[in-house]
C-alpha cells in the first residue's frame, strides 16, 4: 500500500555550491520501506545527482549513517513508518555533524578512521601461540567484551557527540569502543599501551557522559558504559 | 595517475585481506576497494565457518571434504575440496590467534554448532563443525582481518572502482580504477593482480547481497578474454526475509529452528527424512518453492513460509541468534520470540566465477592454461570447491583458505618475476567506458539505468531462479539481448565529477547484465538438474553429458560467444545419487 512521503534533504555540490541548502522531494513509498529505499527512489527516478553511500542495506556494513530527523541513524535501519512518514510527517535528512561534507550526505571519513587506527585496534599478545591449537578463553571472559565486538565503524556515535563536534582532536566514542574491545579481551596484552593513549587530553576524559553515542548506536552497544569502564580501569585499576 | 606495485589486490573483504596479509612486508602491495574495507560484504555472513576441529564431537577433514563434494552434487573439483577441508583447520586456528572472538565451549575452546549438509561419518547425521561468533561470524572475520591489515600497515586505496585488467605479452601487468572521490582514472602497474571482488546477487530482485555486489570483477575479467565458469550455478538461500531478501542464517535451523507452511506442517520432513530442515540449501529452497507452488504458502498471496525459532526460548535466541531476530523485528515488525518469521528463498551466492586452480591462479581454458600474474579468490572465483551447490559456511572457509593460497603464490611469483611493460593504450578501454557513461542527454540517450536494472532483476527472479525450464531461459536470453541494446542508450544525469554515484551505478549495471547473460546461457545449455540448477524439463542429473564445468566466453558486443566444457576432477568420491 503505497503512500505519499515528503523528504527534505540537505544538498551540497562541492563544484558549484558555496553553502549547503535543502531540497524537498515528494515520492511514493511503502510504510515498510527503508529510508534508504526512499532515497534510492529519488536517486533512480527523480534526481540522479543525489549522492549518498550505501551497501548492505540491512544495518551491518555501516555505510549509510546520516542524520534523520535530527538523530544519527543508518538509513537502511529506519522504516518510513518508524518516523511517521506514512502519516504525513516530513522526513528530514542531513549529513552527520562533526564531519566535513564531501558531497550531499557523503562525509569525509578519513579523520574518523585515523582516530580508529590510533588506538591499536588489533590483538596484541607477545607470547607465541601454539601452532596447532587456539588460545583458550572462558565463555565468561568472552562475554565481557561481547558488546563492543559489534561495532561496524559507521560513525553514528562520534557524529552525535558534542565534544567530538567541539574538538577535531577528540578521539571520539567509536575509537574508544574499539579500544575497549581489546582492553577487556583476556587474550590481549596491549591494555597499558592503549590506556596510555586514551588517558591523554583528547582521550576518554573528554567524554561528558551525555549518552548521545549510546542512543545513536545502530548496533545497540552501551557505549557510554564502555567509556566508563575504561575510565574506572584508569582511575582505580579495576573494571 | 600512475602507480607501481609488485602486487595489487582488488577487493578488501575476507579473501582480499587474507591475500594482502601474505604479501605485505615481503613485497610492495596495495589494496583497491570500492568501499571502505570494513563495509565489504564478507561482514554480512552470519552463521559460522566450518573446520573439522572436533572440539565438541568426533570429526575428520575427510568427512568435511565428502560433505562438500556431495553438497555440490559432484560438480566439485575434489583436489580443491581436499585442500579446503584440510587447510580449514589451520586457518581457523590462525584466525583465533589474530584475535577473532569465537564463542567458546565450557573448557574454553572454540565452540562448534550444526549447519546444513555437514554430517558425521559420510552422511549418517548432523555434526557440530561450524565455528562461530554469535550470528555475526562474517563481521568478526572481516574486522579481524582488517585489524591485521592496520597492524601490518597495508596500503589501501578506498572507494576506488576497478575498470580494466591490463594484459601484455600474455601476462597480467596491472589494473585501472576510478577514484570515486575525484572521478579520476588511475593506472596500477603491477606484476600480479588478485581479484577478490565478490559476487553479483544484485542481478536478482530478492537478494541477500549488498548493493555493491554487482559482479565487477567477473565482468572486468570476462571483457579481458577470461571465461566465466559455472555461472548457472547460483545459490538461492532458503531463508531470506519475505519481500526484501535479507538473510536469516542457516544457524537458526542449526540451533533447532524449523520451517512450517501455511498449514503449520514441518514440510522438510517429507522431502529429507534424515536431515530435515538441515538439508542443503538448493534442496530446502526447492522444498519451499514446491510448497508454494502447491498452494501451501502463507499470506494473502500464499507466497511465503515461516521460519520458527519461538520454541528455542529467549536465552538461546538472544545469545546465539541476536542479529537475525533483530532483522525480523526491524524490517517486518515480527517478534521471533512468539511467532514465525515470513521467509522466501533469496539470491545469495555465486558458486561460479573466474576459473582458478588450487593456488588461485586464473585459468583461461579447459586445459587449465594459466594467465601468469592474474589471481582470483573468494566469491568472484570458481576453484571449484562449491560445484553445483555451496554448503553453508564454506564461503568463509573458501575466503580464508584460497585467499591465503592466492596471496602466497602471488608472493612467490612477484619475487621471481621481472617487470613487464604496460600495453599500448592501456587506458583506452577504461576511457571508452567512462565516456560512454559520461555523456549527457544528447545523442539519443533516452534510457534510465534504474529502469533497465529493475527489468533485469524482475525477469531474472521470474525466469532464472530456483526452478527453471527451456521456455523461460530462452525468454531471458531475448530479454538480455534487448536490455543490452537499451543499455547502449543509458543516460547518466549527474554531470559532477566528484563522487558521481550515478555514473558508478550505470557502470555496475553493465557488469550485472553481462554476468546475467553468462548465467542464463549456461543454464539454458545445461540440460539436466544438478544442485542449484533445477530444470523441470530435465529433472535428472546427467553425468554422461554434464559432469563438466561450463566455460562461457564473451563476444565483443557483451553477449556469450561460446560455451566450452571442462572435465571435473574426481579423486576420492565417485558420483552417487544425492539423498539426505
mmCIF file of N, CA and C in Angstrom, chain A residues 128-222:
data_model
loop_
_atom_site.group_PDB
_atom_site.id
_atom_site.type_symbol
_atom_site.label_atom_id
_atom_site.label_comp_id
_atom_site.label_asym_id
_atom_site.label_seq_id
_atom_site.Cartn_x
_atom_site.Cartn_y
_atom_site.Cartn_z
ATOM 1 N N UNK A 128 54.202 -16.331 21.880
ATOM 2 C CA UNK A 128 53.829 -17.116 20.700
ATOM 3 C C UNK A 128 52.720 -18.120 21.044
ATOM 4 N N UNK A 129 51.787 -18.267 20.133
ATOM 5 C CA UNK A 129 50.700 -19.214 20.356
ATOM 6 C C UNK A 129 51.076 -20.561 19.752
ATOM 7 N N UNK A 130 50.500 -21.615 20.291
ATOM 8 C CA UNK A 130 50.744 -22.948 19.751
ATOM 9 C C UNK A 130 50.175 -23.026 18.336
ATOM 10 N N UNK A 131 50.973 -23.571 17.415
ATOM 11 C CA UNK A 131 50.534 -23.588 16.015
ATOM 12 C C UNK A 131 49.322 -24.483 15.815
ATOM 13 N N UNK A 132 49.138 -25.442 16.699
ATOM 14 C CA UNK A 132 48.089 -26.431 16.452
ATOM 15 C C UNK A 132 46.844 -26.209 17.299
ATOM 16 N N UNK A 133 46.849 -25.167 18.113
ATOM 17 C CA UNK A 133 45.694 -25.012 18.994
ATOM 18 C C UNK A 133 45.322 -23.548 19.190
ATOM 19 N N UNK A 134 44.058 -23.305 19.463
ATOM 20 C CA UNK A 134 43.599 -21.973 19.785
ATOM 21 C C UNK A 134 44.087 -21.554 21.167
ATOM 22 N N UNK A 135 44.093 -20.231 21.421
ATOM 23 C CA UNK A 135 44.261 -19.765 22.802
ATOM 24 C C UNK A 135 42.939 -19.997 23.510
ATOM 25 N N UNK A 136 43.004 -20.527 24.711
ATOM 26 C CA UNK A 136 41.761 -20.780 25.425
ATOM 27 C C UNK A 136 41.218 -19.483 26.032
ATOM 28 N N UNK A 137 39.896 -19.432 26.114
ATOM 29 C CA UNK A 137 39.244 -18.288 26.742
ATOM 30 C C UNK A 137 37.918 -18.805 27.287
ATOM 31 N N UNK A 138 37.596 -18.468 28.521
ATOM 32 C CA UNK A 138 36.337 -18.970 29.067
ATOM 33 C C UNK A 138 35.172 -18.214 28.449
ATOM 34 N N UNK A 139 34.000 -18.862 28.458
ATOM 35 C CA UNK A 139 32.804 -18.211 27.916
ATOM 36 C C UNK A 139 32.535 -16.909 28.680
ATOM 37 N N UNK A 140 32.835 -16.901 29.979
ATOM 38 C CA UNK A 140 32.603 -15.703 30.796
ATOM 39 C C UNK A 140 33.553 -14.572 30.375
ATOM 40 N N UNK A 141 34.821 -14.911 30.152
ATOM 41 C CA UNK A 141 35.777 -13.885 29.708
ATOM 42 C C UNK A 141 35.409 -13.351 28.324
ATOM 43 N N UNK A 142 34.911 -14.229 27.499
ATOM 44 C CA UNK A 142 34.481 -13.825 26.147
ATOM 45 C C UNK A 142 33.301 -12.861 26.223
ATOM 46 N N UNK A 143 32.436 -13.094 27.211
ATOM 47 C CA UNK A 143 31.219 -12.292 27.339
ATOM 48 C C UNK A 143 31.535 -10.831 27.713
ATOM 49 N N UNK A 144 32.644 -10.616 28.445
ATOM 50 C CA UNK A 144 32.950 -9.277 28.973
ATOM 51 C C UNK A 144 33.042 -8.215 27.873
ATOM 52 N N UNK A 145 33.620 -8.602 26.728
ATOM 53 C CA UNK A 145 33.776 -7.596 25.666
ATOM 54 C C UNK A 145 32.852 -7.868 24.481
ATOM 55 N N UNK A 146 31.837 -8.694 24.712
ATOM 56 C CA UNK A 146 30.945 -9.073 23.604
ATOM 57 C C UNK A 146 30.331 -7.861 22.906
ATOM 58 N N UNK A 147 29.801 -6.945 23.692
ATOM 59 C CA UNK A 147 29.059 -5.822 23.108
ATOM 60 C C UNK A 147 29.926 -4.993 22.161
ATOM 61 N N UNK A 148 31.173 -4.745 22.581
ATOM 62 C CA UNK A 148 31.996 -3.841 21.761
ATOM 63 C C UNK A 148 32.555 -4.524 20.503
ATOM 64 N N UNK A 149 32.382 -5.860 20.391
ATOM 65 C CA UNK A 149 32.788 -6.503 19.123
ATOM 66 C C UNK A 149 31.774 -6.226 18.017
ATOM 67 N N UNK A 150 30.622 -5.667 18.380
ATOM 68 C CA UNK A 150 29.555 -5.486 17.388
ATOM 69 C C UNK A 150 29.747 -4.247 16.517
ATOM 70 N N UNK A 151 30.697 -3.399 16.868
ATOM 71 C CA UNK A 151 30.866 -2.109 16.173
ATOM 72 C C UNK A 151 31.139 -2.287 14.690
ATOM 73 N N UNK A 152 30.411 -1.508 13.869
ATOM 74 C CA UNK A 152 30.594 -1.559 12.411
ATOM 75 C C UNK A 152 31.248 -0.286 11.861
ATOM 76 N N UNK A 153 31.771 0.557 12.742
ATOM 77 C CA UNK A 153 32.522 1.756 12.333
ATOM 78 C C UNK A 153 31.707 2.669 11.417
ATOM 79 N N UNK A 154 30.430 2.823 11.726
ATOM 80 C CA UNK A 154 29.580 3.673 10.881
ATOM 81 C C UNK A 154 29.760 5.145 11.204
ATOM 82 N N UNK A 155 30.197 5.448 12.442
ATOM 83 C CA UNK A 155 30.424 6.836 12.831
ATOM 84 C C UNK A 155 29.235 7.520 13.471
ATOM 85 N N UNK A 156 28.100 6.805 13.589
ATOM 86 C CA UNK A 156 26.896 7.446 14.149
ATOM 87 C C UNK A 156 27.140 7.965 15.568
ATOM 88 N N UNK A 157 27.949 7.258 16.349
ATOM 89 C CA UNK A 157 28.198 7.679 17.735
ATOM 90 C C UNK A 157 29.054 8.952 17.769
ATOM 91 N N UNK A 158 30.180 8.905 17.077
ATOM 92 C CA UNK A 158 31.077 10.063 17.104
ATOM 93 C C UNK A 158 30.385 11.301 16.543
ATOM 94 N N UNK A 159 29.591 11.097 15.501
ATOM 95 C CA UNK A 159 28.892 12.223 14.874
ATOM 96 C C UNK A 159 27.735 12.767 15.691
ATOM 97 N N UNK A 160 27.439 12.142 16.824
ATOM 98 C CA UNK A 160 26.361 12.662 17.673
ATOM 99 C C UNK A 160 26.904 13.209 18.991
ATOM 100 N N UNK A 161 28.249 13.257 19.092
ATOM 101 C CA UNK A 161 28.904 13.551 20.370
ATOM 102 C C UNK A 161 29.311 15.032 20.445
ATOM 103 N N UNK A 162 28.728 15.804 21.374
ATOM 104 C CA UNK A 162 29.082 17.237 21.447
ATOM 105 C C UNK A 162 30.584 17.516 21.589
ATOM 106 N N UNK A 163 31.326 16.800 22.448
ATOM 107 C CA UNK A 163 32.767 17.072 22.485
ATOM 108 C C UNK A 163 33.474 16.772 21.159
ATOM 109 N N UNK A 164 32.943 15.815 20.389
ATOM 110 C CA UNK A 164 33.524 15.490 19.082
ATOM 111 C C UNK A 164 33.286 16.638 18.100
ATOM 112 N N UNK A 165 32.092 17.258 18.206
ATOM 113 C CA UNK A 165 31.824 18.426 17.357
ATOM 114 C C UNK A 165 32.754 19.574 17.724
ATOM 115 N N UNK A 166 33.005 19.697 19.045
ATOM 116 C CA UNK A 166 33.729 20.869 19.539
ATOM 117 C C UNK A 166 35.228 20.778 19.288
ATOM 118 N N UNK A 167 35.778 19.555 19.323
ATOM 119 C CA UNK A 167 37.224 19.410 19.186
ATOM 120 C C UNK A 167 37.559 18.406 18.105
ATOM 121 N N UNK A 168 38.254 18.878 17.078
ATOM 122 C CA UNK A 168 38.598 17.958 15.989
ATOM 123 C C UNK A 168 39.665 16.963 16.425
ATOM 124 N N UNK A 169 40.269 17.185 17.587
ATOM 125 C CA UNK A 169 41.286 16.249 18.053
ATOM 126 C C UNK A 169 40.735 15.137 18.943
ATOM 127 N N UNK A 170 39.522 15.329 19.480
ATOM 128 C CA UNK A 170 38.950 14.314 20.372
ATOM 129 C C UNK A 170 38.833 12.981 19.618
ATOM 130 N N UNK A 171 39.307 11.944 20.264
ATOM 131 C CA UNK A 171 39.371 10.627 19.624
ATOM 132 C C UNK A 171 37.980 10.072 19.326
ATOM 133 N N UNK A 172 37.011 10.398 20.159
ATOM 134 C CA UNK A 172 35.613 10.053 19.879
ATOM 135 C C UNK A 172 35.202 8.675 20.351
ATOM 136 N N UNK A 173 33.886 8.497 20.525
ATOM 137 C CA UNK A 173 33.380 7.242 21.095
ATOM 138 C C UNK A 173 33.685 5.999 20.261
ATOM 139 N N UNK A 174 33.674 6.085 18.941
ATOM 140 C CA UNK A 174 33.891 4.877 18.130
ATOM 141 C C UNK A 174 35.276 4.289 18.386
ATOM 142 N N UNK A 175 36.292 5.140 18.423
ATOM 143 C CA UNK A 175 37.653 4.647 18.657
ATOM 144 C C UNK A 175 37.775 4.057 20.063
ATOM 145 N N UNK A 176 37.038 4.657 21.021
ATOM 146 C CA UNK A 176 37.098 4.134 22.390
ATOM 147 C C UNK A 176 36.441 2.753 22.461
ATOM 148 N N UNK A 177 35.336 2.589 21.739
ATOM 149 C CA UNK A 177 34.671 1.281 21.676
ATOM 150 C C UNK A 177 35.639 0.223 21.149
ATOM 151 N N UNK A 178 36.382 0.578 20.108
ATOM 152 C CA UNK A 178 37.335 -0.371 19.526
ATOM 153 C C UNK A 178 38.463 -0.692 20.508
ATOM 154 N N UNK A 179 38.879 0.299 21.256
ATOM 155 C CA UNK A 179 39.919 0.052 22.262
ATOM 156 C C UNK A 179 39.381 -0.864 23.354
ATOM 157 N N UNK A 180 38.150 -0.615 23.768
ATOM 158 C CA UNK A 180 37.503 -1.428 24.803
ATOM 159 C C UNK A 180 37.477 -2.898 24.398
ATOM 160 N N UNK A 181 37.161 -3.127 23.105
ATOM 161 C CA UNK A 181 37.044 -4.500 22.605
ATOM 162 C C UNK A 181 38.335 -5.301 22.872
ATOM 163 N N UNK A 182 39.497 -4.607 22.846
ATOM 164 C CA UNK A 182 40.756 -5.315 23.093
ATOM 165 C C UNK A 182 41.214 -5.234 24.547
ATOM 166 N N UNK A 183 40.997 -4.080 25.174
ATOM 167 C CA UNK A 183 41.443 -3.917 26.560
ATOM 168 C C UNK A 183 40.822 -4.987 27.464
ATOM 169 N N UNK A 184 39.566 -5.342 27.172
ATOM 170 C CA UNK A 184 38.874 -6.302 28.032
ATOM 171 C C UNK A 184 38.880 -7.728 27.486
ATOM 172 N N UNK A 185 39.730 -7.978 26.481
ATOM 173 C CA UNK A 185 39.869 -9.328 25.922
ATOM 174 C C UNK A 185 40.985 -10.026 26.700
ATOM 175 N N UNK A 186 40.660 -11.132 27.368
ATOM 176 C CA UNK A 186 41.638 -11.811 28.230
ATOM 177 C C UNK A 186 42.873 -12.289 27.466
ATOM 178 N N UNK A 187 42.796 -12.367 26.146
ATOM 179 C CA UNK A 187 43.949 -12.821 25.355
ATOM 180 C C UNK A 187 44.905 -11.688 25.015
ATOM 181 N N UNK A 188 44.486 -10.462 25.300
ATOM 182 C CA UNK A 188 45.247 -9.298 24.839
ATOM 183 C C UNK A 188 46.220 -8.803 25.905
ATOM 184 N N UNK A 189 47.396 -8.329 25.470
ATOM 185 C CA UNK A 189 48.396 -7.803 26.405
ATOM 186 C C UNK A 189 48.739 -6.339 26.123
ATOM 187 N N UNK A 190 47.875 -5.681 25.355
ATOM 188 C CA UNK A 190 48.193 -4.298 24.954
ATOM 189 C C UNK A 190 47.434 -3.234 25.730
ATOM 190 N N UNK A 191 46.776 -3.633 26.823
ATOM 191 C CA UNK A 191 45.928 -2.675 27.541
ATOM 192 C C UNK A 191 46.708 -1.439 27.981
ATOM 193 N N UNK A 192 47.895 -1.625 28.525
ATOM 194 C CA UNK A 192 48.664 -0.488 29.043
ATOM 195 C C UNK A 192 48.976 0.520 27.934
ATOM 196 N N UNK A 193 49.355 0.011 26.753
ATOM 197 C CA UNK A 193 49.660 0.899 25.625
ATOM 198 C C UNK A 193 48.432 1.709 25.212
ATOM 199 N N UNK A 194 47.292 1.039 25.219
ATOM 200 C CA UNK A 194 46.068 1.727 24.784
ATOM 201 C C UNK A 194 45.583 2.710 25.861
ATOM 202 N N UNK A 195 45.716 2.317 27.135
ATOM 203 C CA UNK A 195 45.274 3.210 28.204
ATOM 204 C C UNK A 195 46.121 4.485 28.214
ATOM 205 N N UNK A 196 47.374 4.345 27.873
ATOM 206 C CA UNK A 196 48.269 5.492 27.754
ATOM 207 C C UNK A 196 47.724 6.490 26.711
ATOM 208 N N UNK A 197 47.324 5.948 25.582
ATOM 209 C CA UNK A 197 46.774 6.794 24.508
ATOM 210 C C UNK A 197 45.443 7.420 24.940
ATOM 211 N N UNK A 198 44.604 6.596 25.545
ATOM 212 C CA UNK A 198 43.260 7.058 25.916
ATOM 213 C C UNK A 198 43.267 7.975 27.130
ATOM 214 N N UNK A 199 44.345 7.952 27.897
ATOM 215 C CA UNK A 199 44.421 8.777 29.098
ATOM 216 C C UNK A 199 44.860 10.201 28.820
ATOM 217 N N UNK A 200 45.264 10.465 27.569
ATOM 218 C CA UNK A 200 45.700 11.817 27.224
ATOM 219 C C UNK A 200 44.508 12.760 27.115
ATOM 220 N N UNK A 201 44.815 14.039 26.952
ATOM 221 C CA UNK A 201 43.788 15.087 26.977
ATOM 222 C C UNK A 201 42.635 14.872 26.018
ATOM 223 N N UNK A 202 42.927 14.282 24.841
ATOM 224 C CA UNK A 202 41.867 14.098 23.859
ATOM 225 C C UNK A 202 41.318 12.670 23.890
ATOM 226 N N UNK A 203 41.526 11.995 25.010
ATOM 227 C CA UNK A 203 41.050 10.624 25.161
ATOM 228 C C UNK A 203 39.743 10.547 25.922
ATOM 229 N N UNK A 204 39.624 9.498 26.762
ATOM 230 C CA UNK A 204 38.324 9.213 27.397
ATOM 231 C C UNK A 204 37.814 10.328 28.321
ATOM 232 N N UNK A 205 38.723 11.165 28.844
ATOM 233 C CA UNK A 205 38.252 12.182 29.799
ATOM 234 C C UNK A 205 37.600 13.381 29.132
ATOM 235 N N UNK A 206 37.620 13.426 27.807
ATOM 236 C CA UNK A 206 36.846 14.443 27.079
ATOM 237 C C UNK A 206 35.349 14.132 27.114
ATOM 238 N N UNK A 207 35.030 12.876 27.339
ATOM 239 C CA UNK A 207 33.612 12.461 27.333
ATOM 240 C C UNK A 207 32.867 13.190 28.448
ATOM 241 N N UNK A 208 31.667 13.739 28.113
ATOM 242 C CA UNK A 208 30.858 14.460 29.099
ATOM 243 C C UNK A 208 29.638 13.656 29.511
ATOM 244 N N UNK A 209 29.640 12.359 29.141
ATOM 245 C CA UNK A 209 28.595 11.433 29.592
ATOM 246 C C UNK A 209 27.188 11.915 29.242
ATOM 247 N N UNK A 210 26.997 12.354 28.011
ATOM 248 C CA UNK A 210 25.659 12.804 27.615
ATOM 249 C C UNK A 210 24.833 11.690 26.966
ATOM 250 N N UNK A 211 25.439 10.539 26.774
ATOM 251 C CA UNK A 211 24.731 9.355 26.264
ATOM 252 C C UNK A 211 24.213 9.480 24.824
ATOM 253 N N UNK A 212 24.582 10.546 24.121
ATOM 254 C CA UNK A 212 24.155 10.642 22.711
ATOM 255 C C UNK A 212 24.660 9.456 21.896
ATOM 256 N N UNK A 213 25.897 9.028 22.194
ATOM 257 C CA UNK A 213 26.508 7.938 21.431
ATOM 258 C C UNK A 213 25.720 6.650 21.615
ATOM 259 N N UNK A 214 25.361 6.366 22.863
ATOM 260 C CA UNK A 214 24.611 5.149 23.167
ATOM 261 C C UNK A 214 23.270 5.169 22.447
ATOM 262 N N UNK A 215 22.661 6.339 22.448
ATOM 263 C CA UNK A 215 21.371 6.482 21.776
ATOM 264 C C UNK A 215 21.496 6.313 20.270
ATOM 265 N N UNK A 216 22.609 6.758 19.707
ATOM 266 C CA UNK A 216 22.760 6.744 18.248
ATOM 267 C C UNK A 216 23.178 5.380 17.704
ATOM 268 N N UNK A 217 23.793 4.546 18.540
ATOM 269 C CA UNK A 217 24.415 3.317 18.014
ATOM 270 C C UNK A 217 23.384 2.372 17.393
ATOM 271 N N UNK A 218 23.533 2.064 16.092
ATOM 272 C CA UNK A 218 22.573 1.167 15.443
ATOM 273 C C UNK A 218 22.785 -0.288 15.841
ATOM 274 N N UNK A 219 23.871 -0.558 16.552
ATOM 275 C CA UNK A 219 24.155 -1.923 16.993
ATOM 276 C C UNK A 219 23.846 -2.099 18.484
ATOM 277 N N UNK A 220 23.242 -1.102 19.072
ATOM 278 C CA UNK A 220 22.851 -1.157 20.499
ATOM 279 C C UNK A 220 24.014 -1.436 21.447
ATOM 280 N N UNK A 221 25.160 -0.894 21.117
ATOM 281 C CA UNK A 221 26.311 -1.046 22.021
ATOM 282 C C UNK A 221 26.178 -0.014 23.147
ATOM 283 N N UNK A 222 26.297 -0.446 24.398
ATOM 284 C CA UNK A 222 26.229 0.524 25.505
ATOM 285 C C UNK A 222 27.541 1.315 25.583
#
